mmCIF file of C-alpha atoms in Angstrom:
data_model
loop_
_atom_site.group_PDB
_atom_site.id
_atom_site.type_symbol
_atom_site.label_atom_id
_atom_site.label_comp_id
_atom_site.label_asym_id
_atom_site.label_seq_id
_atom_site.Cartn_x
_atom_site.Cartn_y
_atom_site.Cartn_z
ATOM 1 C CA ALA A 67 104.440 87.533 87.386
ATOM 2 C CA GLN A 68 101.737 89.655 88.036
ATOM 3 C CA LYS A 69 99.955 89.909 91.453
ATOM 4 C CA VAL A 70 97.151 91.786 93.066
ATOM 5 C CA THR A 71 96.153 91.801 96.563
ATOM 6 C CA GLN A 72 92.932 92.815 98.125
ATOM 7 C CA ALA A 73 93.423 91.774 101.404
ATOM 8 C CA GLN A 74 89.971 93.303 102.580
ATOM 9 C CA THR A 75 87.138 91.090 101.697
ATOM 10 C CA GLU A 76 84.334 93.129 103.012
ATOM 11 C CA ILE A 77 83.986 96.406 104.205
ATOM 12 C CA SER A 78 80.536 97.577 105.946
ATOM 13 C CA VAL A 79 79.702 101.155 106.796
ATOM 14 C CA VAL A 80 76.895 103.341 107.566
ATOM 15 C CA GLU A 81 76.055 106.197 104.402
ATOM 16 C CA LYS A 82 78.212 109.141 104.825
ATOM 17 C CA GLU A 83 81.125 107.711 106.327
ATOM 18 C CA ASP A 84 84.447 107.627 104.195
ATOM 19 C CA VAL A 85 85.731 104.543 103.192
ATOM 20 C CA THR A 86 89.332 103.566 101.777
ATOM 21 C CA LEU A 87 89.618 100.157 99.616
ATOM 22 C CA ASP A 88 93.150 98.717 99.561
ATOM 23 C CA CYS A 89 94.940 97.616 96.874
ATOM 24 C CA VAL A 90 98.714 96.145 96.707
ATOM 25 C CA TYR A 91 100.101 94.791 93.583
ATOM 26 C CA GLU A 92 103.423 93.170 92.166
ATOM 27 C CA THR A 93 105.115 92.874 88.755
ATOM 28 C CA ARG A 94 108.582 93.229 87.622
ATOM 29 C CA ASP A 95 107.574 95.480 84.843
ATOM 30 C CA THR A 96 108.716 99.054 85.127
ATOM 31 C CA THR A 97 105.752 100.249 82.956
ATOM 32 C CA TYR A 98 102.313 99.169 83.782
ATOM 33 C CA TYR A 99 98.300 100.259 84.163
ATOM 34 C CA LEU A 100 96.616 100.175 87.596
ATOM 35 C CA PHE A 101 92.543 99.946 87.597
ATOM 36 C CA TRP A 102 89.867 100.032 89.413
ATOM 37 C CA TYR A 103 86.292 98.297 88.356
ATOM 38 C CA LYS A 104 83.034 98.497 90.228
ATOM 39 C CA GLN A 105 80.979 95.445 90.114
ATOM 40 C CA PRO A 106 77.638 96.279 91.204
ATOM 41 C CA PRO A 107 74.740 93.568 92.506
ATOM 42 C CA SER A 108 73.645 93.655 88.778
ATOM 43 C CA GLY A 109 76.996 92.292 88.014
ATOM 44 C CA GLU A 110 78.433 93.789 85.107
ATOM 45 C CA LEU A 111 82.122 95.256 85.578
ATOM 46 C CA VAL A 112 82.172 99.102 85.425
ATOM 47 C CA PHE A 113 85.132 101.127 84.660
ATOM 48 C CA LEU A 114 86.206 103.718 87.122
ATOM 49 C CA ILE A 115 89.927 104.839 86.623
ATOM 50 C CA ARG A 116 92.899 103.646 84.846
ATOM 51 C CA ARG A 117 96.581 104.859 86.352
ATOM 52 C CA ASN A 118 99.864 104.274 84.486
ATOM 53 C CA SER A 119 103.175 104.008 86.385
ATOM 54 C CA PHE A 120 104.318 107.029 85.428
ATOM 55 C CA ASP A 121 101.915 109.486 87.190
ATOM 56 C CA GLU A 122 101.990 109.171 90.958
ATOM 57 C CA GLN A 123 99.386 111.997 91.056
ATOM 58 C CA ASN A 124 96.560 111.415 92.775
ATOM 59 C CA GLU A 125 93.384 111.724 91.329
ATOM 60 C CA ILE A 126 89.907 112.669 92.578
ATOM 61 C CA SER A 127 86.317 112.774 90.904
ATOM 62 C CA GLY A 128 83.652 113.717 92.640
ATOM 63 C CA ARG A 129 83.415 111.650 95.837
ATOM 64 C CA TYR A 130 86.147 109.538 94.344
ATOM 65 C CA SER A 131 89.675 109.508 95.090
ATOM 66 C CA TRP A 132 92.691 107.315 94.241
ATOM 67 C CA ASN A 133 96.194 107.315 96.139
ATOM 68 C CA PHE A 134 98.980 105.872 93.890
ATOM 69 C CA GLN A 135 102.616 105.234 95.811
ATOM 70 C CA LYS A 136 105.192 102.894 94.014
ATOM 71 C CA SER A 137 107.353 103.197 96.924
ATOM 72 C CA THR A 138 104.309 100.913 98.690
ATOM 73 C CA SER A 139 103.208 99.217 95.392
ATOM 74 C CA SER A 140 99.668 100.446 96.517
ATOM 75 C CA PHE A 141 96.534 102.022 94.683
ATOM 76 C CA ASN A 142 94.047 102.869 97.075
ATOM 77 C CA PHE A 143 90.550 104.075 96.261
ATOM 78 C CA THR A 144 88.777 106.180 98.821
ATOM 79 C CA ILE A 145 84.817 106.819 98.464
ATOM 80 C CA THR A 146 83.918 110.445 100.645
ATOM 81 C CA ALA A 147 80.685 110.320 102.048
ATOM 82 C CA SER A 148 79.746 106.712 101.011
ATOM 83 C CA GLN A 149 76.161 106.591 99.711
ATOM 84 C CA VAL A 150 73.921 103.063 99.831
ATOM 85 C CA VAL A 151 74.510 103.107 95.756
ATOM 86 C CA ASP A 152 77.984 102.640 96.533
ATOM 87 C CA SER A 153 77.421 99.073 97.398
ATOM 88 C CA ALA A 154 79.061 96.932 95.175
ATOM 89 C CA VAL A 155 82.385 94.528 94.851
ATOM 90 C CA TYR A 156 85.537 96.711 93.806
ATOM 91 C CA PHE A 157 88.454 95.311 91.838
ATOM 92 C CA CYS A 158 91.650 96.608 91.605
ATOM 93 C CA ALA A 159 93.454 95.357 88.532
ATOM 94 C CA LEU A 160 96.905 95.207 87.173
ATOM 95 C CA SER A 161 98.284 95.357 83.459
ATOM 96 C CA SER A 162 101.672 95.118 82.594
ATOM 97 C CA ASP A 163 101.561 95.343 78.903
ATOM 98 C CA PHE A 164 100.981 98.636 77.219
ATOM 99 C CA THR A 165 100.704 96.925 74.105
ATOM 100 C CA GLY A 166 97.175 96.029 73.589
ATOM 101 C CA ALA A 167 97.333 92.823 72.083
ATOM 102 C CA ASN A 168 98.810 91.144 75.392
ATOM 103 C CA SER A 169 97.485 93.919 77.771
ATOM 104 C CA LYS A 170 95.548 91.196 79.968
ATOM 105 C CA LEU A 171 94.258 92.344 83.157
ATOM 106 C CA THR A 172 95.208 90.657 86.232
ATOM 107 C CA PHE A 173 92.454 91.053 88.948
ATOM 108 C CA GLY A 174 92.611 90.836 92.733
ATOM 109 C CA LYS A 175 89.873 88.805 94.644
ATOM 110 C CA GLY A 176 87.828 91.923 95.270
ATOM 111 C CA ILE A 177 86.099 93.869 98.114
ATOM 112 C CA THR A 178 82.565 93.615 99.061
ATOM 113 C CA LEU A 179 81.258 97.322 100.230
ATOM 114 C CA SER A 180 78.159 97.381 102.076
ATOM 115 C CA VAL A 181 76.741 100.748 102.668
ATOM 116 C CA ARG A 182 73.798 100.791 105.335
ATOM 117 C CA PRO A 183 71.278 103.785 105.497
ATOM 118 C CA GLU B 103 77.337 105.849 74.855
ATOM 119 C CA PRO B 104 78.810 102.674 72.999
ATOM 120 C CA GLU B 105 78.311 99.396 74.983
ATOM 121 C CA VAL B 106 79.600 95.787 74.596
ATOM 122 C CA THR B 107 76.613 93.755 74.498
ATOM 123 C CA GLN B 108 76.307 89.854 75.496
ATOM 124 C CA THR B 109 73.874 87.209 74.593
ATOM 125 C CA PRO B 110 72.509 85.074 76.136
ATOM 126 C CA SER B 111 72.447 86.687 79.648
ATOM 127 C CA HIS B 112 72.259 83.453 81.076
ATOM 128 C CA GLN B 113 72.679 79.999 79.296
ATOM 129 C CA VAL B 114 72.257 76.632 81.267
ATOM 130 C CA THR B 115 73.278 73.476 79.042
ATOM 131 C CA GLN B 116 74.041 70.032 80.009
ATOM 132 C CA MET B 117 77.381 68.762 80.679
ATOM 133 C CA GLY B 118 79.035 67.773 77.466
ATOM 134 C CA GLN B 119 77.286 69.745 74.974
ATOM 135 C CA GLU B 120 78.445 72.621 73.139
ATOM 136 C CA VAL B 121 77.688 76.486 73.881
ATOM 137 C CA ILE B 122 78.670 79.475 71.963
ATOM 138 C CA LEU B 123 78.644 82.885 74.071
ATOM 139 C CA ARG B 124 78.331 85.975 71.765
ATOM 140 C CA CYS B 125 79.501 89.461 72.309
ATOM 141 C CA VAL B 126 79.252 92.603 70.193
ATOM 142 C CA PRO B 127 82.225 94.459 71.016
ATOM 143 C CA ILE B 128 81.972 98.697 70.883
ATOM 144 C CA SER B 129 82.228 99.408 67.031
ATOM 145 C CA ASN B 130 86.200 101.335 66.737
ATOM 146 C CA HIS B 131 87.761 98.706 69.009
ATOM 147 C CA LEU B 132 90.350 96.726 67.651
ATOM 148 C CA TYR B 133 91.239 94.587 70.858
ATOM 149 C CA PHE B 134 88.937 91.875 72.390
ATOM 150 C CA TYR B 135 88.874 89.606 75.337
ATOM 151 C CA TRP B 136 86.826 86.900 77.369
ATOM 152 C CA TYR B 137 87.385 86.622 81.070
ATOM 153 C CA ARG B 138 85.505 84.357 83.489
ATOM 154 C CA GLN B 139 84.193 84.442 87.131
ATOM 155 C CA ILE B 140 83.319 81.889 89.324
ATOM 156 C CA LEU B 141 80.541 82.807 91.577
ATOM 157 C CA GLY B 142 81.979 84.765 94.322
ATOM 158 C CA GLN B 143 85.646 84.821 93.082
ATOM 159 C CA LYS B 144 87.688 87.076 91.584
ATOM 160 C CA VAL B 145 87.583 87.581 87.414
ATOM 161 C CA GLU B 146 90.163 85.457 85.127
ATOM 162 C CA PHE B 147 91.504 86.064 82.085
ATOM 163 C CA LEU B 148 90.935 83.614 79.381
ATOM 164 C CA VAL B 149 92.109 85.016 75.471
ATOM 165 C CA SER B 150 92.734 88.174 74.014
ATOM 166 C CA PHE B 151 92.377 88.607 70.256
ATOM 167 C CA TYR B 152 93.778 90.890 67.814
ATOM 168 C CA ASN B 153 93.880 90.978 64.063
ATOM 169 C CA ASN B 154 91.822 88.003 63.542
ATOM 170 C CA GLU B 155 93.952 86.000 65.838
ATOM 171 C CA ILE B 156 94.755 85.014 69.374
ATOM 172 C CA SER B 157 97.381 87.290 70.956
ATOM 173 C CA GLU B 158 97.607 85.170 74.417
ATOM 174 C CA LYS B 159 95.282 82.736 76.299
ATOM 175 C CA SER B 160 95.650 81.094 79.689
ATOM 176 C CA GLU B 161 96.025 77.840 81.165
ATOM 177 C CA ILE B 162 92.291 77.716 81.800
ATOM 178 C CA PHE B 163 91.877 78.301 77.853
ATOM 179 C CA ASP B 164 92.242 74.729 76.890
ATOM 180 C CA ASP B 165 91.631 72.865 73.913
ATOM 181 C CA ARG B 166 87.726 72.842 74.465
ATOM 182 C CA PHE B 167 87.711 76.588 73.791
ATOM 183 C CA SER B 168 87.680 78.489 71.064
ATOM 184 C CA VAL B 169 87.284 82.086 69.894
ATOM 185 C CA GLU B 170 86.027 83.843 66.716
ATOM 186 C CA ARG B 171 85.135 87.075 64.763
ATOM 187 C CA PRO B 172 83.238 85.383 61.731
ATOM 188 C CA ASP B 173 81.491 89.012 60.487
ATOM 189 C CA GLY B 174 83.833 91.911 61.829
ATOM 190 C CA SER B 175 81.152 92.544 64.042
ATOM 191 C CA ASN B 176 80.288 89.718 66.570
ATOM 192 C CA PHE B 177 83.141 88.237 69.089
ATOM 193 C CA THR B 178 81.980 84.470 70.191
ATOM 194 C CA LEU B 179 83.294 82.058 72.687
ATOM 195 C CA LYS B 180 82.501 78.293 71.962
ATOM 196 C CA ILE B 181 83.345 75.899 74.623
ATOM 197 C CA ARG B 182 83.026 72.227 73.553
ATOM 198 C CA SER B 183 82.192 69.067 75.945
ATOM 199 C CA THR B 184 81.613 71.196 78.629
ATOM 200 C CA LYS B 185 81.854 70.419 82.238
ATOM 201 C CA LEU B 186 80.704 71.001 85.340
ATOM 202 C CA GLU B 187 83.441 73.299 86.358
ATOM 203 C CA ASP B 188 82.648 75.573 83.263
ATOM 204 C CA SER B 189 79.677 77.073 84.973
ATOM 205 C CA ALA B 190 80.552 80.481 85.568
ATOM 206 C CA MET B 191 79.956 84.153 84.519
ATOM 207 C CA TYR B 192 81.933 84.887 81.361
ATOM 208 C CA PHE B 193 82.496 88.836 80.492
ATOM 209 C CA CYS B 194 83.425 89.751 77.422
ATOM 210 C CA ALA B 195 85.449 93.017 76.851
ATOM 211 C CA SER B 196 86.813 95.242 74.060
ATOM 212 C CA MET B 197 89.804 97.785 74.018
ATOM 213 C CA ARG B 198 89.849 100.620 71.368
ATOM 214 C CA GLY B 199 93.862 100.513 71.350
ATOM 215 C CA ASN B 200 97.166 100.861 73.144
ATOM 216 C CA PHE B 201 96.854 102.464 76.234
ATOM 217 C CA TYR B 202 93.140 102.203 76.509
ATOM 218 C CA GLU B 203 90.941 100.887 79.435
ATOM 219 C CA GLN B 204 88.962 97.778 78.145
ATOM 220 C CA TYR B 205 85.140 97.976 78.561
ATOM 221 C CA PHE B 206 82.775 94.871 79.848
ATOM 222 C CA GLY B 207 79.932 93.389 78.674
ATOM 223 C CA PRO B 208 77.161 92.421 81.294
ATOM 224 C CA GLY B 209 78.271 89.062 80.889
ATOM 225 C CA THR B 210 76.478 85.551 80.205
ATOM 226 C CA ARG B 211 76.158 83.517 82.869
ATOM 227 C CA LEU B 212 76.708 79.832 81.986
ATOM 228 C CA THR B 213 75.271 77.142 84.219
ATOM 229 C CA VAL B 214 76.524 73.665 83.109
ATOM 230 C CA THR B 215 74.402 70.773 84.762
#
């Protein structure tokens, strides 16, 4: 069985602070994908990143960075110099099947990030 | 940039009625999904669809639920005999192929009264 745990439920920061969103996952599969999605107040789910289990390199995209550590089964997301527009719910998700027909996503409960001006 | 679209954005129905939620996936995508999110909770998988048949379904997807891709572009979720607990945001997603990411539509908020 797959499981994604986002232990933080709500985080509030002041603009320009750095913030890290934690994600811990469980799977018995040796190959899998990890994802982060953003859900702004408007409600849609916006894809941010996909990482496969073979690639433990950290990734940086502008103010966003992701730290994947297989040893601790974690895939953490850091926002540097946060902005008010970053306020949203952030979901970590896991897919343990590389074949599209069964590649359902298992989501964590989400972290509500509030960035105050 | 191509995107997944869903209609309607909000659907209100009475308990016991049937509803059809519509989705237009991205045109060259091959895999299609429905998820739901009860207000304030996590997103849950309902069903995946590939090559005109269901690939996998969750325990939420009971006999009242069905999916269809009637014309090669639309992808629909039908819920018969709706219950109060069906009230949720329903997201459609599509994926281009193996090893790609799923793109989500904006969702349809279903309210069962």
